[in-house]
C-alpha cells in the first residue's frame, strides 16, 4: 500500500481499536466470549454492590426502551421475595446481555457492564490486551512530531483504558491524550466527529481518523475529518469501490508526517 502522506493541517490522530490497533480476533475470540461465559457468575458475586446495581438498573432501562424489538428480553424488578426470585432476575439480565451481544448492540448499558467485568479480568491477569506490533512505535513517532493521539471506540472509555493499561506491550496509556466512546455519539454519525473536534479544541480537518469500517470513515469524512481505512488480518473485506475511494494503510508505519522531517 506504500506511504500515505498526512495532510499538513492534521494536528491530531484519532484511532479506532478493533481491527485498527487491536486484532478483531482478540475482541471476538477473547473479550466477548469472556462476558458470555462469566456474566452469570459475575452478577451472583457482585449483585449486592452499588456498582453492579447501577449496571443492572441501566440494563433494565435499556430493556424497557427495547421492548418493541423482536426477541427483546425484559428485566423484572426485584420484590425481595427470596433466592428463587433473585435467580430469575439474574437469569433475565444474563439473557438480556446475551441477546444484545448476539445483535452486536453498542448500548451504553451493555458496554458499561462489559467494562466492569473486563476490569476484573484484566486486574487478575485472566486477560491481556493485544496490540499490533507496529502500533506503539508509530504512536511514539507521531507524538515526537507533535501530534496528539486519541482513541474513539464503541467500547466504553473504561474498557479502552483497561485494554491499553494491561496490554501485551505493558501499560501504554501515557501514549494517548484522551479517549472517546459512544457517549459522544455513534461512530457512524458525522456529528460525533464534530463533537470530538470541539472537545479536543480544533477543527474537524485538523484530525486524521483511522478505522477499519467504511461506514465510520464515511461519517467522519462528512464532518470534514481526514480518514484512512486500515487493512488488518481478519478485518472485513472492502468492495472494489471502497478500495479505490479510500486511502488505505496496512500498518501505522505507512503514515508519513511531513512535520517529522
PDB file of C-alpha atoms in Angstrom:
ATOM      1  CA  UNK A   1       0.000   0.000   0.000  1.00  0.00           C
ATOM      2  CA  UNK A   2       3.072   2.215   0.273  1.00  0.00           C
ATOM      3  CA  UNK A   3       3.296   5.560   2.020  1.00  0.00           C
ATOM      4  CA  UNK A   4       0.327   7.775   2.874  1.00  0.00           C
ATOM      5  CA  UNK A   5       1.258  11.440   3.438  1.00  0.00           C
ATOM      6  CA  UNK A   6      -0.605  13.037   6.336  1.00  0.00           C
ATOM      7  CA  UNK A   7      -2.158  16.390   5.333  1.00  0.00           C
ATOM      8  CA  UNK A   8      -0.203  19.341   6.722  1.00  0.00           C
ATOM      9  CA  UNK A   9      -3.204  20.715   8.683  1.00  0.00           C
ATOM     10  CA  UNK A  10      -3.583  17.495  10.728  1.00  0.00           C
ATOM     11  CA  UNK A  11      -2.745  18.048  14.406  1.00  0.00           C
ATOM     12  CA  UNK A  12      -4.439  15.023  15.976  1.00  0.00           C
ATOM     13  CA  UNK A  13      -4.762  11.353  15.082  1.00  0.00           C
ATOM     14  CA  UNK A  14      -7.959   9.610  16.196  1.00  0.00           C
ATOM     15  CA  UNK A  15      -7.762   5.812  16.429  1.00  0.00           C
ATOM     16  CA  UNK A  16     -10.388   3.101  16.356  1.00  0.00           C
ATOM     17  CA  UNK A  17      -9.427  -0.016  18.350  1.00  0.00           C
ATOM     18  CA  UNK A  18     -10.953  -3.218  16.965  1.00  0.00           C
ATOM     19  CA  UNK A  19      -9.342  -4.039  13.623  1.00  0.00           C
ATOM     20  CA  UNK A  20      -7.121  -0.935  13.832  1.00  0.00           C
ATOM     21  CA  UNK A  21      -4.859  -1.046  16.916  1.00  0.00           C
ATOM     22  CA  UNK A  22      -6.013  -4.483  18.013  1.00  0.00           C
ATOM     23  CA  UNK A  23      -6.854  -7.718  16.155  1.00  0.00           C
ATOM     24  CA  UNK A  24     -10.562  -8.316  15.654  1.00  0.00           C
ATOM     25  CA  UNK A  25      -9.867 -11.896  16.785  1.00  0.00           C
ATOM     26  CA  UNK A  26      -8.890 -10.648  20.274  1.00  0.00           C
ATOM     27  CA  UNK A  27     -12.215  -8.883  20.694  1.00  0.00           C
ATOM     28  CA  UNK A  28     -14.307 -11.639  19.145  1.00  0.00           C
ATOM     29  CA  UNK A  29     -12.474 -14.691  20.480  1.00  0.00           C
ATOM     30  CA  UNK A  30     -11.279 -13.455  23.889  1.00  0.00           C
ATOM     31  CA  UNK A  31     -13.170 -10.415  25.213  1.00  0.00           C
ATOM     32  CA  UNK A  32     -16.735 -11.170  24.123  1.00  0.00           C
ATOM     33  CA  UNK A  33     -16.659 -14.912  24.978  1.00  0.00           C
ATOM     34  CA  UNK A  34     -15.344 -13.973  28.434  1.00  0.00           C
ATOM     35  CA  UNK A  35     -18.505 -11.912  29.021  1.00  0.00           C
ATOM     36  CA  UNK A  36     -20.847 -14.640  27.784  1.00  0.00           C
ATOM     37  CA  UNK A  37     -19.147 -17.342  29.829  1.00  0.00           C
ATOM     38  CA  UNK A  38     -18.834 -15.370  33.068  1.00  0.00           C
ATOM     39  CA  UNK A  39     -21.730 -12.889  33.261  1.00  0.00           C
ATOM     40  CA  UNK A  40     -23.941 -15.068  35.478  1.00  0.00           C
ATOM     41  CA  UNK A  41     -21.169 -15.801  37.985  1.00  0.00           C
ATOM     42  CA  UNK A  42     -20.123 -12.122  37.971  1.00  0.00           C
ATOM     43  CA  UNK A  43     -23.694 -10.984  38.731  1.00  0.00           C
ATOM     44  CA  UNK A  44     -24.106 -13.531  41.520  1.00  0.00           C
ATOM     45  CA  UNK A  45     -20.788 -12.490  43.102  1.00  0.00           C
ATOM     46  CA  UNK A  46     -21.275  -8.713  42.839  1.00  0.00           C
ATOM     47  CA  UNK A  47     -25.077  -8.370  42.976  1.00  0.00           C
ATOM     48  CA  UNK A  48     -25.217  -6.526  46.306  1.00  0.00           C
ATOM     49  CA  UNK A  49     -22.569  -3.981  45.272  1.00  0.00           C
ATOM     50  CA  UNK A  50     -23.655  -0.476  44.326  1.00  0.00           C
ATOM     51  CA  UNK A  51     -21.788  -0.525  41.018  1.00  0.00           C
ATOM     52  CA  UNK A  52     -23.440  -3.775  39.937  1.00  0.00           C
ATOM     53  CA  UNK A  53     -26.862  -2.454  40.882  1.00  0.00           C
ATOM     54  CA  UNK A  54     -26.236   0.660  38.774  1.00  0.00           C
ATOM     55  CA  UNK A  55     -25.255  -1.562  35.848  1.00  0.00           C
ATOM     56  CA  UNK A  56     -28.409  -3.646  36.226  1.00  0.00           C
ATOM     57  CA  UNK A  57     -30.533  -0.502  36.522  1.00  0.00           C
ATOM     58  CA  UNK A  58     -29.105   0.822  33.266  1.00  0.00           C
ATOM     59  CA  UNK A  59     -29.707  -2.523  31.545  1.00  0.00           C
ATOM     60  CA  UNK A  60     -33.288  -2.575  32.862  1.00  0.00           C
ATOM     61  CA  UNK A  61     -33.911   0.928  31.486  1.00  0.00           C
ATOM     62  CA  UNK A  62     -32.456  -0.128  28.125  1.00  0.00           C
ATOM     63  CA  UNK A  63     -34.666  -3.227  28.147  1.00  0.00           C
ATOM     64  CA  UNK A  64     -37.734  -1.006  28.569  1.00  0.00           C
ATOM     65  CA  UNK A  65     -36.629   1.106  25.583  1.00  0.00           C
ATOM     66  CA  UNK A  66     -36.084  -2.102  23.580  1.00  0.00           C
ATOM     67  CA  UNK A  67     -39.456  -3.624  24.492  1.00  0.00           C
ATOM     68  CA  UNK A  68     -40.854  -3.286  20.972  1.00  0.00           C
ATOM     69  CA  UNK A  69     -37.869  -5.042  19.357  1.00  0.00           C
ATOM     70  CA  UNK A  70     -38.113  -8.637  18.205  1.00  0.00           C
ATOM     71  CA  UNK A  71     -36.670 -11.005  20.814  1.00  0.00           C
ATOM     72  CA  UNK A  72     -36.144  -8.285  23.422  1.00  0.00           C
ATOM     73  CA  UNK A  73     -35.631  -9.634  26.957  1.00  0.00           C
ATOM     74  CA  UNK A  74     -37.327  -7.699  29.812  1.00  0.00           C
ATOM     75  CA  UNK A  75     -35.608  -7.457  33.204  1.00  0.00           C
ATOM     76  CA  UNK A  76     -38.157  -7.574  36.052  1.00  0.00           C
ATOM     77  CA  UNK A  77     -37.793  -5.594  39.261  1.00  0.00           C
ATOM     78  CA  UNK A  78     -36.991  -7.462  42.461  1.00  0.00           C
ATOM     79  CA  UNK A  79     -39.667  -7.563  45.133  1.00  0.00           C
ATOM     80  CA  UNK A  80     -37.316  -9.091  47.698  1.00  0.00           C
ATOM     81  CA  UNK A  81     -39.238 -12.335  47.930  1.00  0.00           C
ATOM     82  CA  UNK A  82     -36.272 -14.670  48.147  1.00  0.00           C
ATOM     83  CA  UNK A  83     -33.498 -16.567  46.397  1.00  0.00           C
ATOM     84  CA  UNK A  84     -35.679 -18.080  43.686  1.00  0.00           C
ATOM     85  CA  UNK A  85     -36.857 -14.659  42.512  1.00  0.00           C
ATOM     86  CA  UNK A  86     -33.293 -13.316  42.641  1.00  0.00           C
ATOM     87  CA  UNK A  87     -32.119 -16.154  40.397  1.00  0.00           C
ATOM     88  CA  UNK A  88     -34.908 -15.360  37.937  1.00  0.00           C
ATOM     89  CA  UNK A  89     -33.904 -11.691  37.806  1.00  0.00           C
ATOM     90  CA  UNK A  90     -30.219 -12.572  37.365  1.00  0.00           C
ATOM     91  CA  UNK A  91     -31.131 -15.004  34.596  1.00  0.00           C
ATOM     92  CA  UNK A  92     -33.161 -12.273  32.887  1.00  0.00           C
ATOM     93  CA  UNK A  93     -30.121  -9.974  32.989  1.00  0.00           C
ATOM     94  CA  UNK A  94     -27.940 -12.772  31.574  1.00  0.00           C
ATOM     95  CA  UNK A  95     -30.458 -13.439  28.783  1.00  0.00           C
ATOM     96  CA  UNK A  96     -30.704  -9.725  28.022  1.00  0.00           C
ATOM     97  CA  UNK A  97     -26.899  -9.392  27.804  1.00  0.00           C
ATOM     98  CA  UNK A  98     -26.662 -12.446  25.548  1.00  0.00           C
ATOM     99  CA  UNK A  99     -29.452 -11.083  23.326  1.00  0.00           C
ATOM    100  CA  UNK A 100     -27.814  -7.672  22.986  1.00  0.00           C
ATOM    101  CA  UNK A 101     -24.454  -9.273  22.224  1.00  0.00           C
ATOM    102  CA  UNK A 102     -25.997 -11.560  19.607  1.00  0.00           C
ATOM    103  CA  UNK A 103     -27.130  -8.423  17.755  1.00  0.00           C
ATOM    104  CA  UNK A 104     -23.776  -6.659  18.321  1.00  0.00           C
ATOM    105  CA  UNK A 105     -25.580  -3.866  20.144  1.00  0.00           C
ATOM    106  CA  UNK A 106     -23.484  -0.861  21.204  1.00  0.00           C
ATOM    107  CA  UNK A 107     -25.704   0.375  24.037  1.00  0.00           C
ATOM    108  CA  UNK A 108     -24.084   2.250  26.898  1.00  0.00           C
ATOM    109  CA  UNK A 109     -25.779  -0.116  29.368  1.00  0.00           C
ATOM    110  CA  UNK A 110     -24.181  -3.197  27.809  1.00  0.00           C
ATOM    111  CA  UNK A 111     -20.775  -1.553  27.373  1.00  0.00           C
ATOM    112  CA  UNK A 112     -20.752  -0.389  30.996  1.00  0.00           C
ATOM    113  CA  UNK A 113     -21.328  -3.872  32.408  1.00  0.00           C
ATOM    114  CA  UNK A 114     -18.790  -5.361  29.991  1.00  0.00           C
ATOM    115  CA  UNK A 115     -16.249  -2.747  31.054  1.00  0.00           C
ATOM    116  CA  UNK A 116     -16.657  -3.606  34.710  1.00  0.00           C
ATOM    117  CA  UNK A 117     -16.353  -7.336  34.006  1.00  0.00           C
ATOM    118  CA  UNK A 118     -13.242  -6.832  31.885  1.00  0.00           C
ATOM    119  CA  UNK A 119     -11.715  -4.673  34.632  1.00  0.00           C
ATOM    120  CA  UNK A 120     -11.835  -7.664  36.960  1.00  0.00           C
ATOM    121  CA  UNK A 121     -10.453  -9.962  34.261  1.00  0.00           C
ATOM    122  CA  UNK A 122      -7.528  -7.682  33.389  1.00  0.00           C
ATOM    123  CA  UNK A 123      -6.681  -6.945  37.023  1.00  0.00           C
ATOM    124  CA  UNK A 124      -6.476 -10.665  37.851  1.00  0.00           C
ATOM    125  CA  UNK A 125      -4.392 -11.430  34.747  1.00  0.00           C
ATOM    126  CA  UNK A 126      -7.060 -13.514  33.034  1.00  0.00           C
ATOM    127  CA  UNK A 127      -6.929 -11.181  30.018  1.00  0.00           C
ATOM    128  CA  UNK A 128      -4.204  -9.061  28.360  1.00  0.00           C
ATOM    129  CA  UNK A 129      -4.995  -6.515  25.625  1.00  0.00           C
ATOM    130  CA  UNK A 130      -3.492  -7.438  22.263  1.00  0.00           C
ATOM    131  CA  UNK A 131      -1.850  -4.662  20.226  1.00  0.00           C
ATOM    132  CA  UNK A 132      -0.468  -4.920  16.673  1.00  0.00           C
ATOM    133  CA  UNK A 133       3.335  -4.660  16.822  1.00  0.00           C
ATOM    134  CA  UNK A 134       3.521  -1.552  14.601  1.00  0.00           C
ATOM    135  CA  UNK A 135       1.191   0.494  16.833  1.00  0.00           C
ATOM    136  CA  UNK A 136       3.365   1.563  19.777  1.00  0.00           C
ATOM    137  CA  UNK A 137       6.495   2.545  17.796  1.00  0.00           C
ATOM    138  CA  UNK A 138       4.353   4.540  15.335  1.00  0.00           C
ATOM    139  CA  UNK A 139       2.455   6.406  18.054  1.00  0.00           C
ATOM    140  CA  UNK A 140       5.736   7.289  19.788  1.00  0.00           C
ATOM    141  CA  UNK A 141       6.996   8.800  16.496  1.00  0.00           C
ATOM    142  CA  UNK A 142       3.752  10.737  15.987  1.00  0.00           C
ATOM    143  CA  UNK A 143       3.962  12.185  19.480  1.00  0.00           C
ATOM    144  CA  UNK A 144       7.613  13.135  18.983  1.00  0.00           C
ATOM    145  CA  UNK A 145       6.467  15.001  15.845  1.00  0.00           C
ATOM    146  CA  UNK A 146       3.998  16.976  17.961  1.00  0.00           C
ATOM    147  CA  UNK A 147       0.827  15.022  17.156  1.00  0.00           C
ATOM    148  CA  UNK A 148      -1.924  14.485  19.716  1.00  0.00           C
ATOM    149  CA  UNK A 149      -3.298  10.930  19.725  1.00  0.00           C
ATOM    150  CA  UNK A 150      -6.829   9.989  20.801  1.00  0.00           C
ATOM    151  CA  UNK A 151      -8.926   6.830  20.915  1.00  0.00           C
ATOM    152  CA  UNK A 152     -12.539   6.611  19.677  1.00  0.00           C
ATOM    153  CA  UNK A 153     -14.196   3.243  20.153  1.00  0.00           C
ATOM    154  CA  UNK A 154     -17.665   1.861  20.719  1.00  0.00           C
ATOM    155  CA  UNK A 155     -16.201   0.122  23.765  1.00  0.00           C
ATOM    156  CA  UNK A 156     -16.525   2.188  26.946  1.00  0.00           C
ATOM    157  CA  UNK A 157     -13.688   4.517  27.930  1.00  0.00           C
ATOM    158  CA  UNK A 158     -13.062   2.273  30.919  1.00  0.00           C
ATOM    159  CA  UNK A 159     -12.765  -0.783  28.641  1.00  0.00           C
ATOM    160  CA  UNK A 160     -10.374   1.151  26.381  1.00  0.00           C
ATOM    161  CA  UNK A 161      -8.154   2.108  29.305  1.00  0.00           C
ATOM    162  CA  UNK A 162      -8.091  -1.474  30.549  1.00  0.00           C
ATOM    163  CA  UNK A 163      -7.040  -2.806  27.149  1.00  0.00           C
ATOM    164  CA  UNK A 164      -4.149  -0.346  26.854  1.00  0.00           C
ATOM    165  CA  UNK A 165      -3.311  -0.350  30.556  1.00  0.00           C
ATOM    166  CA  UNK A 166      -2.985  -4.152  30.722  1.00  0.00           C
ATOM    167  CA  UNK A 167      -1.679  -4.796  27.210  1.00  0.00           C
ATOM    168  CA  UNK A 168       0.822  -7.212  25.691  1.00  0.00           C
ATOM    169  CA  UNK A 169       3.046  -4.095  25.402  1.00  0.00           C
ATOM    170  CA  UNK A 170       2.604  -3.230  29.080  1.00  0.00           C
ATOM    171  CA  UNK A 171       0.836  -0.085  30.322  1.00  0.00           C
ATOM    172  CA  UNK A 172       0.785   2.263  27.307  1.00  0.00           C
ATOM    173  CA  UNK A 173      -1.900   4.678  28.472  1.00  0.00           C
ATOM    174  CA  UNK A 174       0.611   7.530  28.520  1.00  0.00           C
ATOM    175  CA  UNK A 175       0.630   7.420  24.699  1.00  0.00           C
ATOM    176  CA  UNK A 176      -2.922   8.794  24.477  1.00  0.00           C
ATOM    177  CA  UNK A 177      -4.146  12.339  25.036  1.00  0.00           C
ATOM    178  CA  UNK A 178      -7.773  11.320  25.529  1.00  0.00           C
ATOM    179  CA  UNK A 179     -10.494   8.759  24.961  1.00  0.00           C
ATOM    180  CA  UNK A 180     -13.972   8.908  23.415  1.00  0.00           C
ATOM    181  CA  UNK A 181     -16.773   6.334  23.359  1.00  0.00           C
ATOM    182  CA  UNK A 182     -20.395   6.290  22.197  1.00  0.00           C
ATOM    183  CA  UNK A 183     -21.364   8.806  24.897  1.00  0.00           C
ATOM    184  CA  UNK A 184     -20.035  11.440  22.469  1.00  0.00           C
ATOM    185  CA  UNK A 185     -22.212   9.887  19.751  1.00  0.00           C
ATOM    186  CA  UNK A 186     -22.341   6.849  17.409  1.00  0.00           C
ATOM    187  CA  UNK A 187     -19.300   6.294  15.211  1.00  0.00           C
ATOM    188  CA  UNK A 188     -21.458   6.167  12.079  1.00  0.00           C
ATOM    189  CA  UNK A 189     -22.852   9.691  12.613  1.00  0.00           C
ATOM    190  CA  UNK A 190     -20.914  12.709  11.341  1.00  0.00           C
ATOM    191  CA  UNK A 191     -21.992  14.893  14.280  1.00  0.00           C
ATOM    192  CA  UNK A 192     -19.911  12.696  16.621  1.00  0.00           C
ATOM    193  CA  UNK A 193     -16.720  13.810  14.877  1.00  0.00           C
ATOM    194  CA  UNK A 194     -17.712  17.454  15.167  1.00  0.00           C
ATOM    195  CA  UNK A 195     -18.223  16.953  18.910  1.00  0.00           C
ATOM    196  CA  UNK A 196     -14.823  15.268  19.224  1.00  0.00           C
ATOM    197  CA  UNK A 197     -13.140  18.147  17.385  1.00  0.00           C
ATOM    198  CA  UNK A 198     -14.875  20.643  19.685  1.00  0.00           C
ATOM    199  CA  UNK A 199     -13.776  18.638  22.730  1.00  0.00           C
ATOM    200  CA  UNK A 200     -10.177  18.496  21.514  1.00  0.00           C
ATOM    201  CA  UNK A 201     -10.298  22.198  20.656  1.00  0.00           C
ATOM    202  CA  UNK A 202      -9.556  22.006  16.949  1.00  0.00           C
ATOM    203  CA  UNK A 203     -11.299  21.993  13.565  1.00  0.00           C
ATOM    204  CA  UNK A 204     -12.512  18.679  12.141  1.00  0.00           C
ATOM    205  CA  UNK A 205      -9.984  18.942   9.304  1.00  0.00           C
ATOM    206  CA  UNK A 206      -7.179  19.032  11.890  1.00  0.00           C
ATOM    207  CA  UNK A 207      -7.983  15.372  12.669  1.00  0.00           C
ATOM    208  CA  UNK A 208      -6.995  12.168  10.856  1.00  0.00           C
ATOM    209  CA  UNK A 209      -9.259   9.230  11.791  1.00  0.00           C
ATOM    210  CA  UNK A 210      -8.001   5.667  11.316  1.00  0.00           C
ATOM    211  CA  UNK A 211     -10.660   2.932  11.226  1.00  0.00           C
ATOM    212  CA  UNK A 212     -11.323  -0.401   9.544  1.00  0.00           C
ATOM    213  CA  UNK A 213     -15.027   0.352   8.971  1.00  0.00           C
ATOM    214  CA  UNK A 214     -16.008   2.267   5.795  1.00  0.00           C
ATOM    215  CA  UNK A 215     -19.301   3.473   7.337  1.00  0.00           C
ATOM    216  CA  UNK A 216     -17.340   5.145  10.136  1.00  0.00           C
ATOM    217  CA  UNK A 217     -14.861   6.577   7.634  1.00  0.00           C
ATOM    218  CA  UNK A 218     -17.759   7.971   5.609  1.00  0.00           C
ATOM    219  CA  UNK A 219     -19.349   9.621   8.662  1.00  0.00           C
ATOM    220  CA  UNK A 220     -16.026  11.201   9.634  1.00  0.00           C
ATOM    221  CA  UNK A 221     -15.454  12.409   6.084  1.00  0.00           C
ATOM    222  CA  UNK A 222     -18.907  14.030   6.029  1.00  0.00           C
ATOM    223  CA  UNK A 223     -17.732  16.092   9.009  1.00  0.00           C
ATOM    224  CA  UNK A 224     -14.644  17.185   7.010  1.00  0.00           C
ATOM    225  CA  UNK A 225     -12.341  14.903   9.011  1.00  0.00           C
ATOM    226  CA  UNK A 226      -9.443  13.248   7.161  1.00  0.00           C
ATOM    227  CA  UNK A 227      -9.725   9.445   7.092  1.00  0.00           C
ATOM    228  CA  UNK A 228      -7.741   6.357   6.198  1.00  0.00           C
ATOM    229  CA  UNK A 229      -9.098   2.818   6.242  1.00  0.00           C
ATOM    230  CA  UNK A 230      -6.869   0.243   7.942  1.00  0.00           C
ATOM    231  CA  UNK A 231      -6.432  -3.210   6.389  1.00  0.00           C
ATOM    232  CA  UNK A 232      -5.550  -5.800   9.029  1.00  0.00           C
ATOM    233  CA  UNK A 233      -5.634  -9.619   9.166  1.00  0.00           C
ATOM    234  CA  UNK A 234      -9.170 -10.767   9.956  1.00  0.00           C
ATOM    235  CA  UNK A 235     -10.862  -7.465   9.030  1.00  0.00           C
ATOM    236  CA  UNK A 236     -13.939  -7.476   6.810  1.00  0.00           C
ATOM    237  CA  UNK A 237     -13.139  -7.212   3.112  1.00  0.00           C
ATOM    238  CA  UNK A 238     -13.685  -3.967   1.218  1.00  0.00           C
ATOM    239  CA  UNK A 239     -15.606  -3.568  -2.027  1.00  0.00           C
ATOM    240  CA  UNK A 240     -13.707  -2.504  -5.141  1.00  0.00           C
ATOM    241  CA  UNK A 241     -15.372   0.914  -4.866  1.00  0.00           C
ATOM    242  CA  UNK A 242     -14.217   1.294  -1.246  1.00  0.00           C
ATOM    243  CA  UNK A 243     -10.685   0.222  -2.157  1.00  0.00           C
ATOM    244  CA  UNK A 244     -10.468   2.800  -4.918  1.00  0.00           C
ATOM    245  CA  UNK A 245     -12.165   5.591  -2.936  1.00  0.00           C
ATOM    246  CA  UNK A 246     -10.479   5.487   0.475  1.00  0.00           C
ATOM    247  CA  UNK A 247      -6.849   5.982   1.429  1.00  0.00           C
ATOM    248  CA  UNK A 248      -5.701   2.577   2.693  1.00  0.00           C
ATOM    249  CA  UNK A 249      -2.929   1.517   5.057  1.00  0.00           C
ATOM    250  CA  UNK A 250      -1.980  -1.927   6.379  1.00  0.00           C
ATOM    251  CA  UNK A 251       0.409  -0.625   9.065  1.00  0.00           C
ATOM    252  CA  UNK A 252       0.717   2.586  11.051  1.00  0.00           C
ATOM    253  CA  UNK A 253       4.294   2.825   9.744  1.00  0.00           C
ATOM    254  CA  UNK A 254       2.857   3.725   6.313  1.00  0.00           C
ATOM    255  CA  UNK A 255       1.739   7.144   7.545  1.00  0.00           C
ATOM    256  CA  UNK A 256       4.212   9.853   6.584  1.00  0.00           C
ATOM    257  CA  UNK A 257       4.180  13.000   8.690  1.00  0.00           C
ATOM    258  CA  UNK A 258       5.629  15.971   6.781  1.00  0.00           C
ATOM    259  CA  UNK A 259       6.273  17.736  10.091  1.00  0.00           C
ATOM    260  CA  UNK A 260       8.611  14.932  11.189  1.00  0.00           C
ATOM    261  CA  UNK A 261      11.206  15.728   8.503  1.00  0.00           C
TER     262      UNK A 261
END
